[in-house]
Coordinates of C-alpha atoms and ligand atoms in Angstrom, one line a residue:
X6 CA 312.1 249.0 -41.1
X7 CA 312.1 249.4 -45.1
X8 CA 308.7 250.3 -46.3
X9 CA 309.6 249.7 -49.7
X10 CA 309.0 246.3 -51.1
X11 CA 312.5 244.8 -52.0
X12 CA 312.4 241.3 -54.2
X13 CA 315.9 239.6 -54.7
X14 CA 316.6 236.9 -57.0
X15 CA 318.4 234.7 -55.9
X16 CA 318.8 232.2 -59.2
X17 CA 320.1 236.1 -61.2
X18 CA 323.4 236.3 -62.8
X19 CA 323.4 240.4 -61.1
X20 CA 325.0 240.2 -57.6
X21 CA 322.0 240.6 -54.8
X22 CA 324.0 244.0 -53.8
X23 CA 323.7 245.6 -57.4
X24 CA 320.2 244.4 -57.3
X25 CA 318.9 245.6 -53.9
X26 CA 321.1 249.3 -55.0
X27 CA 318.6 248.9 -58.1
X28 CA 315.6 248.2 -56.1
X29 CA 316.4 251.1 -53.7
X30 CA 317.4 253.7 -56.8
X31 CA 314.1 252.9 -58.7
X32 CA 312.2 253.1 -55.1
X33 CA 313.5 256.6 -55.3
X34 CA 313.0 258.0 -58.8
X35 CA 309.4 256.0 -58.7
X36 CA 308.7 258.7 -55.2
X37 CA 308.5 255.8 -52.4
X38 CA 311.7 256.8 -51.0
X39 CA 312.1 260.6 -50.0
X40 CA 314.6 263.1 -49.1
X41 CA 315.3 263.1 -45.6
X42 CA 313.7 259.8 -45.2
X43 CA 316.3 257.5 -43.7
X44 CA 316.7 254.1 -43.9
X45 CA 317.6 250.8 -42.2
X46 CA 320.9 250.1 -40.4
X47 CA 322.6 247.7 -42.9
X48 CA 322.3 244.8 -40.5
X49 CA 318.8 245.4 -40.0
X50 CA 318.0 245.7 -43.4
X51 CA 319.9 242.2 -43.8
X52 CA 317.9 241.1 -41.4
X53 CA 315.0 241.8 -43.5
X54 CA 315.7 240.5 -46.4
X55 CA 317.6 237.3 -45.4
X56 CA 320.8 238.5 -46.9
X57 CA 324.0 238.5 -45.4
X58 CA 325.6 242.0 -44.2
X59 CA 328.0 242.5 -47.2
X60 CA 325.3 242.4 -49.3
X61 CA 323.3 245.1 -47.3
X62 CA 326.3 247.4 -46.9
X63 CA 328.0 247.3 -50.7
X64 CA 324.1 248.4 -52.0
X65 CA 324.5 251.1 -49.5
X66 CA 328.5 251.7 -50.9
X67 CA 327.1 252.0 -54.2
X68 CA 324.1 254.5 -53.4
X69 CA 326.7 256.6 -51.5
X70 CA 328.9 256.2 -53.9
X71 CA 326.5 257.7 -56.3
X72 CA 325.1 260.8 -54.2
X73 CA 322.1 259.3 -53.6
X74 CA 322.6 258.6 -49.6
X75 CA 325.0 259.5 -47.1
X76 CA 325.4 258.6 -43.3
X77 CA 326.2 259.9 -40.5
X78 CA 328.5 258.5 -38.3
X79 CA 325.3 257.3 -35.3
X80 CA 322.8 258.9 -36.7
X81 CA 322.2 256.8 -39.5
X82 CA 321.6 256.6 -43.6
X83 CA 319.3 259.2 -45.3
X84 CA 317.9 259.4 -48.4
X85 CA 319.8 262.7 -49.7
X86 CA 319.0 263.2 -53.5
X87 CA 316.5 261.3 -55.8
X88 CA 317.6 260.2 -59.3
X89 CA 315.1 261.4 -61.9
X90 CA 311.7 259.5 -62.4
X91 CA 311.9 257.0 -65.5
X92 CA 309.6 258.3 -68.4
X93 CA 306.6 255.9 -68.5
X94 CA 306.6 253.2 -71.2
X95 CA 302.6 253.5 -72.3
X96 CA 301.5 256.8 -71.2
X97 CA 298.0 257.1 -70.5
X98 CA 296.5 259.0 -73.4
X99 CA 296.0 262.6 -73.0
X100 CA 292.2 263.3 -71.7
X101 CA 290.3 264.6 -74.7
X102 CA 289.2 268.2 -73.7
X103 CA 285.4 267.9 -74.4
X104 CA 285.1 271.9 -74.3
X105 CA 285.8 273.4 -77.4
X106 CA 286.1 277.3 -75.8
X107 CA 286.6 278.9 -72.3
X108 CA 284.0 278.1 -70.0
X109 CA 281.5 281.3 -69.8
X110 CA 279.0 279.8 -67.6
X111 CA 278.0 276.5 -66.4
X112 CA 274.0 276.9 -67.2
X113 CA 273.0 273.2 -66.4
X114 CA 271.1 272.8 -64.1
X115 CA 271.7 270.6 -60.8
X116 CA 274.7 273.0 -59.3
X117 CA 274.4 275.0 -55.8
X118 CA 275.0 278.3 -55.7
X119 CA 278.2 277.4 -53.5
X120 CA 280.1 280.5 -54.1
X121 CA 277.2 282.2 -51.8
X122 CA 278.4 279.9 -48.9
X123 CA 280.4 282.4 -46.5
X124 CA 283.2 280.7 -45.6
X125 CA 283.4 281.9 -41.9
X126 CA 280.2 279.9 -41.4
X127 CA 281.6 277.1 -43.6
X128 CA 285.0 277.4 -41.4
X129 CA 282.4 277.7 -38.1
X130 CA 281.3 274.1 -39.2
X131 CA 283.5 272.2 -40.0
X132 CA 285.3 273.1 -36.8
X133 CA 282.6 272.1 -34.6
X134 CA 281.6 269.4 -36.6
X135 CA 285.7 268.4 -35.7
X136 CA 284.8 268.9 -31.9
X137 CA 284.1 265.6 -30.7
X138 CA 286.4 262.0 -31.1
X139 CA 285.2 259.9 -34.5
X140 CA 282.8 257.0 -33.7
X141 CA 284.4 253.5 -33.2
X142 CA 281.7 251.8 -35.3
X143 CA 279.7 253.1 -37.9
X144 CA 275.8 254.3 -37.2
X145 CA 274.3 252.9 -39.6
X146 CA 271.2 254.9 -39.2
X147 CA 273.1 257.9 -39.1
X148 CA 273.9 260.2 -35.8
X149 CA 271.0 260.7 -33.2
X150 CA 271.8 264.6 -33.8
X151 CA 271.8 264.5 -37.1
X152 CA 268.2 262.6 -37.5
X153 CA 267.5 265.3 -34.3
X154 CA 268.4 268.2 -36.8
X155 CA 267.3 266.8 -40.0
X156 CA 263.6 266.2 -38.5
X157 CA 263.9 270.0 -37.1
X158 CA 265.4 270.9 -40.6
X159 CA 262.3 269.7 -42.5
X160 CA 259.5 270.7 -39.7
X161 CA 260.6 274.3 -40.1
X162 CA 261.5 274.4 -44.2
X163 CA 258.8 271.7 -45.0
X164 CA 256.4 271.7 -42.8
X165 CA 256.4 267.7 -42.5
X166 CA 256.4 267.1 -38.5
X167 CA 258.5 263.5 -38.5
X168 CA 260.3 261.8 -35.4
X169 CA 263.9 261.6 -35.4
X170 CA 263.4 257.6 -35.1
X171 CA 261.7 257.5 -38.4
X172 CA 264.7 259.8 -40.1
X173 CA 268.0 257.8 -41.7
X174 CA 271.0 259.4 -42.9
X175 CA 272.0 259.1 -46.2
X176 CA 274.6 259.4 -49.1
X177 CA 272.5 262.0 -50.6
X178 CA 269.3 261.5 -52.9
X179 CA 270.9 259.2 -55.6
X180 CA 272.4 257.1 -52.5
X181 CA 269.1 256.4 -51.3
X182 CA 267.9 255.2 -54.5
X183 CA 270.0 252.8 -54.6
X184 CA 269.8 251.4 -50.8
X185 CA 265.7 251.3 -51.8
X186 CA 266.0 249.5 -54.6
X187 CA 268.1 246.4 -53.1
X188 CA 266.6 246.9 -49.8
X189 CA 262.8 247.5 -50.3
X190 CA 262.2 246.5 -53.8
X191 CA 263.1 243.1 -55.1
X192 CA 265.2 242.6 -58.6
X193 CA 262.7 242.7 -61.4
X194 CA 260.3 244.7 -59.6
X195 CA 259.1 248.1 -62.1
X196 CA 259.4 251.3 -60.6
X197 CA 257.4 254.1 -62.6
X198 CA 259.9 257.0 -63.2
X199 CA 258.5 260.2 -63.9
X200 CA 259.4 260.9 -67.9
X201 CA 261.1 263.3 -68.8
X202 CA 262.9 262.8 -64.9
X203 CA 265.9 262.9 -63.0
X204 CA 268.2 260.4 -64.7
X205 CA 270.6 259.9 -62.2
X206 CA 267.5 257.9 -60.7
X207 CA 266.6 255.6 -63.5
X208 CA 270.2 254.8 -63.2
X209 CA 270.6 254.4 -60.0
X210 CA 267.2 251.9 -60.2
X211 CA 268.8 250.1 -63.6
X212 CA 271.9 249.4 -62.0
X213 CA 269.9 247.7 -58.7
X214 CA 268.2 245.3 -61.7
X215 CA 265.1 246.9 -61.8
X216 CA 263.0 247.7 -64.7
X217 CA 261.8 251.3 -65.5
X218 CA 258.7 252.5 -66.8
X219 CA 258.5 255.9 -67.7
X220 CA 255.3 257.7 -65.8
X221 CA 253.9 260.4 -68.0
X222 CA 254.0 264.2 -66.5
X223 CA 252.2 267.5 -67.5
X224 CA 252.7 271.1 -66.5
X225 CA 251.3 269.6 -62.9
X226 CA 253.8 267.0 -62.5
X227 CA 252.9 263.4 -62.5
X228 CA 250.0 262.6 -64.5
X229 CA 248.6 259.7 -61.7
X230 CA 246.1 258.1 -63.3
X231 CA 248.8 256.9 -66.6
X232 CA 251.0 255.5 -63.9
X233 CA 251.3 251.6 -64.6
X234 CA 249.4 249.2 -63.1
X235 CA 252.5 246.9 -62.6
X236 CA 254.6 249.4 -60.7
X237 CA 255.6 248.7 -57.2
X238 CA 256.8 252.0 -56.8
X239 CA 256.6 255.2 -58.2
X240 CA 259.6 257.6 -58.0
X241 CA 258.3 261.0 -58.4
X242 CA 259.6 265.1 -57.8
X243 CA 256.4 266.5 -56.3
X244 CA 258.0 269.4 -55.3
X245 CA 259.2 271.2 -58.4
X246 CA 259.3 268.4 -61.4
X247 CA 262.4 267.3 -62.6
X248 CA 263.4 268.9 -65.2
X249 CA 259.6 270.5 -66.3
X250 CA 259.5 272.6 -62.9
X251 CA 255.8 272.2 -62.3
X252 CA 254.0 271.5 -59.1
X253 CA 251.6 268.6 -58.2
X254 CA 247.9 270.1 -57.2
X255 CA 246.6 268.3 -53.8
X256 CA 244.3 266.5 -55.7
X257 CA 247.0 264.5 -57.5
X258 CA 249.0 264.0 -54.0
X259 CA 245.6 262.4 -52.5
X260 CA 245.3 260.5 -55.8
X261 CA 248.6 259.4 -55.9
X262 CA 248.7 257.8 -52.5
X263 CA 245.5 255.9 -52.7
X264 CA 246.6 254.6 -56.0
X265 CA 249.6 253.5 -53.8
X266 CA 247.8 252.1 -50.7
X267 CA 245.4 250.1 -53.3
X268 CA 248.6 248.3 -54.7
X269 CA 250.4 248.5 -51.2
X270 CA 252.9 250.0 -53.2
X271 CA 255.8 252.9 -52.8
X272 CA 255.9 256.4 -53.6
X273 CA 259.5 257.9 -53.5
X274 CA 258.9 261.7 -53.0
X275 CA 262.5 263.2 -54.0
X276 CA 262.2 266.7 -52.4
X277 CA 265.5 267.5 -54.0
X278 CA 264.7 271.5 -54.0
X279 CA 261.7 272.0 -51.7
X280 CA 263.3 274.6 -49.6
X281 CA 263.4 276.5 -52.7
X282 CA 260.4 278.1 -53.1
X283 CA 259.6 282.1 -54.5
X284 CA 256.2 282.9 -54.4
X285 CA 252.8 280.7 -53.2
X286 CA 254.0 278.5 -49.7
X287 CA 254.4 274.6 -50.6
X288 CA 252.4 272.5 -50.9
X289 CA 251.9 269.8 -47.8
X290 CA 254.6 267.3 -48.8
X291 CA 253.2 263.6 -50.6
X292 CA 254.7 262.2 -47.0
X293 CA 252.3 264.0 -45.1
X294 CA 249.3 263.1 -47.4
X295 CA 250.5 259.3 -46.7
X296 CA 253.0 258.5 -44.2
X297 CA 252.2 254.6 -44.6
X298 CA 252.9 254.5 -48.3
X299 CA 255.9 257.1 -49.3
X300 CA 259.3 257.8 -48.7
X301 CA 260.6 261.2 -48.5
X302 CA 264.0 261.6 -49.7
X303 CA 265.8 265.5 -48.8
X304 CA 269.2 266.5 -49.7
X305 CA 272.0 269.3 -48.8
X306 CA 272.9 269.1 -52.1
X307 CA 271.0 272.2 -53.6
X308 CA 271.2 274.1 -50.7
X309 CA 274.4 273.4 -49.9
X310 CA 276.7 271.3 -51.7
X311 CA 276.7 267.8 -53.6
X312 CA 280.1 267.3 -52.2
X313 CA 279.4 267.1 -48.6
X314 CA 277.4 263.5 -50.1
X315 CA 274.9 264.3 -47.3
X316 CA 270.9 263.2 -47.2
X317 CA 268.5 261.8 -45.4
X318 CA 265.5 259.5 -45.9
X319 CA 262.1 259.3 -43.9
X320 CA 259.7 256.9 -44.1
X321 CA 257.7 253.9 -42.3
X322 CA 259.0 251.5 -40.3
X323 CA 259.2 249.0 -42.0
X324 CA 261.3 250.6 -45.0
X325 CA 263.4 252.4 -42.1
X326 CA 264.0 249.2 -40.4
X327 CA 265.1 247.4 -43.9
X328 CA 267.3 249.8 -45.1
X329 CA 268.8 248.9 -41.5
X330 CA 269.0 245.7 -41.9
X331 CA 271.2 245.9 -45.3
X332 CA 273.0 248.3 -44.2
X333 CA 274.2 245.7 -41.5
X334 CA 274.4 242.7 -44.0
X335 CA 275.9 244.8 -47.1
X336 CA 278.5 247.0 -43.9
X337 CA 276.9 249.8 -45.9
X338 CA 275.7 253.5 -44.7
X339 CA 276.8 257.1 -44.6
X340 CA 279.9 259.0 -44.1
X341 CA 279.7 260.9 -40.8
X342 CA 281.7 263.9 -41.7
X343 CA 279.0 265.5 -43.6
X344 CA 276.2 264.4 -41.0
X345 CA 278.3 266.3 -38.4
X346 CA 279.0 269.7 -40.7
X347 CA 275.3 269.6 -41.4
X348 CA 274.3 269.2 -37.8
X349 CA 276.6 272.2 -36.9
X350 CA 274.7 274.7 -39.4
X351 CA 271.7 273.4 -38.0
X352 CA 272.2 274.4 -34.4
X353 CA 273.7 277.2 -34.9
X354 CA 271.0 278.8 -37.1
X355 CA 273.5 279.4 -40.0
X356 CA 271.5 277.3 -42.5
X357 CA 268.5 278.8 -42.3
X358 CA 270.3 282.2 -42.7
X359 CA 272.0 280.6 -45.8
X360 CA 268.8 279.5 -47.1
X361 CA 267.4 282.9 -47.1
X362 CA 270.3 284.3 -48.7
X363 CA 270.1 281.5 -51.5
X364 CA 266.3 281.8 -52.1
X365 CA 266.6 285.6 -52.4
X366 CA 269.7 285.6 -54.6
X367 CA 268.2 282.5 -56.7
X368 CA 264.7 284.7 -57.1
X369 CA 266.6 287.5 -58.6
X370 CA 268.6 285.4 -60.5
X371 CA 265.5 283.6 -61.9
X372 CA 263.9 287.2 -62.7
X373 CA 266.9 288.4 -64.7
X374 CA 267.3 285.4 -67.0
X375 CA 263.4 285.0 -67.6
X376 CA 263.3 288.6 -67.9
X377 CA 266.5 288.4 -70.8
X378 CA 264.6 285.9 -72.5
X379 CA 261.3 287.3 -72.2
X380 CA 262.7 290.5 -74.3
X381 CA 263.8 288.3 -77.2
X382 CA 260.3 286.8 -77.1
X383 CA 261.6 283.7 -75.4
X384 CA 259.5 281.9 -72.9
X385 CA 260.8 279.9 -69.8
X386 CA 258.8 277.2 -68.3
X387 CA 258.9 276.2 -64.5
X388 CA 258.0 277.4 -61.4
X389 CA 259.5 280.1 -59.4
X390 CA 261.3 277.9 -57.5
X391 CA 264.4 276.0 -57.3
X392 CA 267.4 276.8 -60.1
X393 CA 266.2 276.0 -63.3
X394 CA 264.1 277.0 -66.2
X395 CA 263.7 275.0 -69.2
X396 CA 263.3 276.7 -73.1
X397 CA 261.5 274.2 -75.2
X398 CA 262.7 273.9 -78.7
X399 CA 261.2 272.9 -81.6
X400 CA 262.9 269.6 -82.1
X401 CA 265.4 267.0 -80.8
X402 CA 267.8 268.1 -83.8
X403 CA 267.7 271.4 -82.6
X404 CA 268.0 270.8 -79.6
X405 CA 271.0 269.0 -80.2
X406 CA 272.5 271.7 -82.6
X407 CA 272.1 274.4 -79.8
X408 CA 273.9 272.3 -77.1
X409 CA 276.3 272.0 -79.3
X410 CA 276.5 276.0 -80.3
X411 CA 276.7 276.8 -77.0
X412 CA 279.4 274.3 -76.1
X413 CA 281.1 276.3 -78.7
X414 CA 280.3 280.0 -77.3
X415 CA 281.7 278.7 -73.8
X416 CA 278.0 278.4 -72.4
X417 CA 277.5 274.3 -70.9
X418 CA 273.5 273.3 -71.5
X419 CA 271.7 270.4 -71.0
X420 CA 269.1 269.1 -73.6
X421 CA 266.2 268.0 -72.1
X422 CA 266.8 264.6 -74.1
X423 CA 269.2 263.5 -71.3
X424 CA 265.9 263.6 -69.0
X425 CA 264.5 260.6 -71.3
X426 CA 264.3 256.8 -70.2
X427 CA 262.9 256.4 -73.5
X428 CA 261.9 258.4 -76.8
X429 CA 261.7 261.8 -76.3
X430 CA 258.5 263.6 -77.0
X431 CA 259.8 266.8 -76.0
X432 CA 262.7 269.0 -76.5
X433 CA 264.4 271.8 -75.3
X434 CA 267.3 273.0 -72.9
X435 CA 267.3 273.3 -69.3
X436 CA 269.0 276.4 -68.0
X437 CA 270.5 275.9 -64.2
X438 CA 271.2 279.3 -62.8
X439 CA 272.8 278.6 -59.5
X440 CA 276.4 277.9 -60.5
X441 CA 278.0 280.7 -61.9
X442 CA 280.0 282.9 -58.7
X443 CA 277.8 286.0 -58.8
X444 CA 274.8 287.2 -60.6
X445 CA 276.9 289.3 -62.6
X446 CA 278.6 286.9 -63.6
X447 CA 275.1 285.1 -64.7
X448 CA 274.1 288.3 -66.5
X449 CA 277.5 288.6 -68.4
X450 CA 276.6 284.8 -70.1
X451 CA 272.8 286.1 -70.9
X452 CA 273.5 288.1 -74.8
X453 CA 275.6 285.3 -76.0
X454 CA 272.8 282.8 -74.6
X455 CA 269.9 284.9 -76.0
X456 CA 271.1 284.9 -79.4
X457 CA 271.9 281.2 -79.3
X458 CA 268.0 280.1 -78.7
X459 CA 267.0 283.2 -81.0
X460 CA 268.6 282.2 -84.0
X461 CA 267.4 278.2 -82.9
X462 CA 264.0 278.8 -83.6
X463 CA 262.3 277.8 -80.3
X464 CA 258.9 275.6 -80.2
X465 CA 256.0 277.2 -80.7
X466 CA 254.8 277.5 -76.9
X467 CA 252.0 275.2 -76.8
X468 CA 252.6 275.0 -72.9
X469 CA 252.1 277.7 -70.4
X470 CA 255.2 279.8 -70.2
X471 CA 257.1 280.2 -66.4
X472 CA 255.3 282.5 -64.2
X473 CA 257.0 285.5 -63.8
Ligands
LIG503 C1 265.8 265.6 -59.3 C2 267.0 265.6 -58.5 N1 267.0 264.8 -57.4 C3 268.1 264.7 -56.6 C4 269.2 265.4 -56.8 C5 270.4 265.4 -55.8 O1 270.9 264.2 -55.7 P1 272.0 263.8 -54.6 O2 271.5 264.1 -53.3 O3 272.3 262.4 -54.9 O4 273.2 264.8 -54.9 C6 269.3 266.3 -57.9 C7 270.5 267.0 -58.2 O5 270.8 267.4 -59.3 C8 268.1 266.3 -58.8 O6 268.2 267.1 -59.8

């Protein structure tokens, strides 16, 4: 059989042999033919192509006339030389290099600290996660020990005790979004997005056809009673505000589920950091306060990797069971690769070893860049948790002009404009600290950093400054 496709025309003035020699020589240069791959017997190939055998075998003449193929005598024709690949007529345009220097650091924020992955446990994984066959059929609600280690996962790092039945596997945070948004909510529906917030969200609620309405948030998170009357869900980062890094007081997670069991509305409680904590314990999570009205979203994503695209939702039945049922309508759900890696560092106690490792590197790391800013008289805001700060500036021009600086110095920011749905009444930059390789690595980006905000005149600090 001749896996490459082969079109003859018949009604051409060029013979069919020179023709199926063309086909076959461009099949080559183009890399669908390859050294060493052989090809069909000539009456086969004839066969194929409803040609008669001279055709078949003069093509081949030609080839081996060339160098291209040779045979031998009962073992058949090989490929044994490619001609060179035709230059392309309209080349894509070159990709536009968006970094104007060598990357120093990548400061913004949302990155793992993957580098502090060991790869034997990694390795260790990924080999057990390979130990049994692949499903026939996907699970749409994810593996049973997956939703078995997930709801041990969160009992032990989040205190939230939650049966395995009530746990879904998901794409990841952003994924699960999306699935809520077609499968909960209804097109048109608002959903109150913290503002500034997590933008992949809005986006993620946008794209689904629902409208946004930014939530107002202080230094304690969500501000509960300026949420919108017409929302019929709220999506909110009780844990460690997105991007503003504050914490929501108990008194705001009991307001904030009656305001939702008074509309029968959702809360969606994106616990995208919680294991990431540094100094007081956490806070009882909003899906504790009101398992009948919020959905707790979790991710590996910080605490592993974005890549592995592994999350998991929990939540009441009903949501659970329709996110099931559009799963089944839309054949949509979750890759099980990642389910079965995660599962693997579960059980074998490797990620809670990992997550010590990460929450006492990221502390330190936290300590030295507050610290380095702290001496220039520059004050971080955000908990101690997680793996960002944010510097408010005084304006959304300078904002801008210091992204842009810093692009220039090799050091990759985000503004704080990007966490906007709307006008901006804030600026600044928010300053991830997980990504680079090693804290050294972190502290080597610090002077060129601290004389970027310096010389950018930061906002006068009307908030309250990160704890250090
Ligand atoms: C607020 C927030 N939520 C969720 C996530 C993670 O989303 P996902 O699980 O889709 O990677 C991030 C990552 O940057 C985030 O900042």
């Amino acid at each position: 059989m001749l896996d490459v496709p082969v079109v003859l025309d018949r009604a051409a003035a060029r013979p069919l042999a020179d023709q199926l020699a063309d086909a076959l020589r461009e099949a080559a240069a183009a890399g669908r033919l390859r050294v060493g791959e052989r090809l069909p017997a000539t009456r086969a190939l004839a066969a194929t192509l409803a040609v008669s055998r001279t055709v078949t075998a003069a093509a081949y003449d030609q080839l081996h006339a060339e160098g291209w193929i040779a045979g031998r005598q009962g073992a058949g024709t090989f490929v044994v030389a490619v001609p060179p690949a035709r230059p392309v007529e309209n080349p894509m345009p070159a990709p536009v290099s968006l970094a104007s220097a060598p990357v120093l650091a990548d400061l913004r924020p949302g990155s793992p600290w993957t580098a502090g992955l060991r790869t034997d446990v990694w390795r260790r994984a990924w080999r057990a996660a390979a130990d049994s066959r692949p499903e026939q059929r996907p699970l749409r609600a994810g593996r049973p020990e997956f939703r078995r280690a997930v709801a041990e996962h969160i009992v032990r790092h989040r205190g939230l005790v939650v049966d395995p039945a009530a746990v879904l596997a998901t794409a990841g945070t952003t994924a699960a979004v999306t699935e809520l948004a077609l499968a909960v909510l209804r097109r048109g529906d608002t959903v109150a997005v913290e503002e500034p917030g997590y933008p992949r969200a809005v986006g993620a609620l946008r794209a689904a056809g629902l409208q946004v309405q930014p939530a107002p948030v202080d230094d304690d998170g969500l501000v509960v009673a300026a949420l919108p009357t017409e929302a019929r869900a709220v999506y909110c980062t009780p844990a460690h505000q997105f991007p503003l890094g504050g914490r929501l007081p108990a008194a705001r997670r009991v307001e904030l589920v009656t305001w939702a069991r008074e509309r029968s509305a959702w809360v969606i409680e994106d616990d995208y950091d919680g294991e990431l904590r540094y100094d007081v314990a956490p806070l009882p999570l909003l899906a504790a306060v009101g398992p009948d009205v919020v959905i707790h979203l979790g991710t590996a994503s910080k605490i592993l990797t974005p890549t592995l695209g592994v999350g998991w939702l929990a939540g009441p039945t009903g949501v659970v069971d329709s996110v099931l049922d559009y799963r089944n309508a839309a054949g949509a759900g979750p890759g099980e690769a990642g389910q079965r890696v995660f599962t693997a560092l579960v059980d074998s106690g490797d990620l809670s070893r990992h997550l010590r490792r990460v929450r006492k590197e990221l502390a330190a790391r936290r300590e030295l860049l507050v610290s380095a800013l702290a001496t220039a008289g520059l004050a971080a805001r955000g908990d101690q948790a997680g793996a960002h700060v944010v510097i408010p500036l005084a304006n959304s021009e300078t904002e801008r002009r210091v992204v842009a600086a810093a692009q220039g110095a090799g050091l990759l920011l985000d503004g704080l404009g990007r966490c906007y749905a709307g006008p901006a009444d804030r600026a600044g930059v928010t300053l991830g600290y997980a990504a680079p390789a090693t804290r050294a690595d972190l502290a080597a980006a610090l002077p060129a950093l601290v004389r970027l905000l310096i010389g950018a005149a930061p906002a006068a600090m009307s908030q309250p400054s990160a704890s250090r």
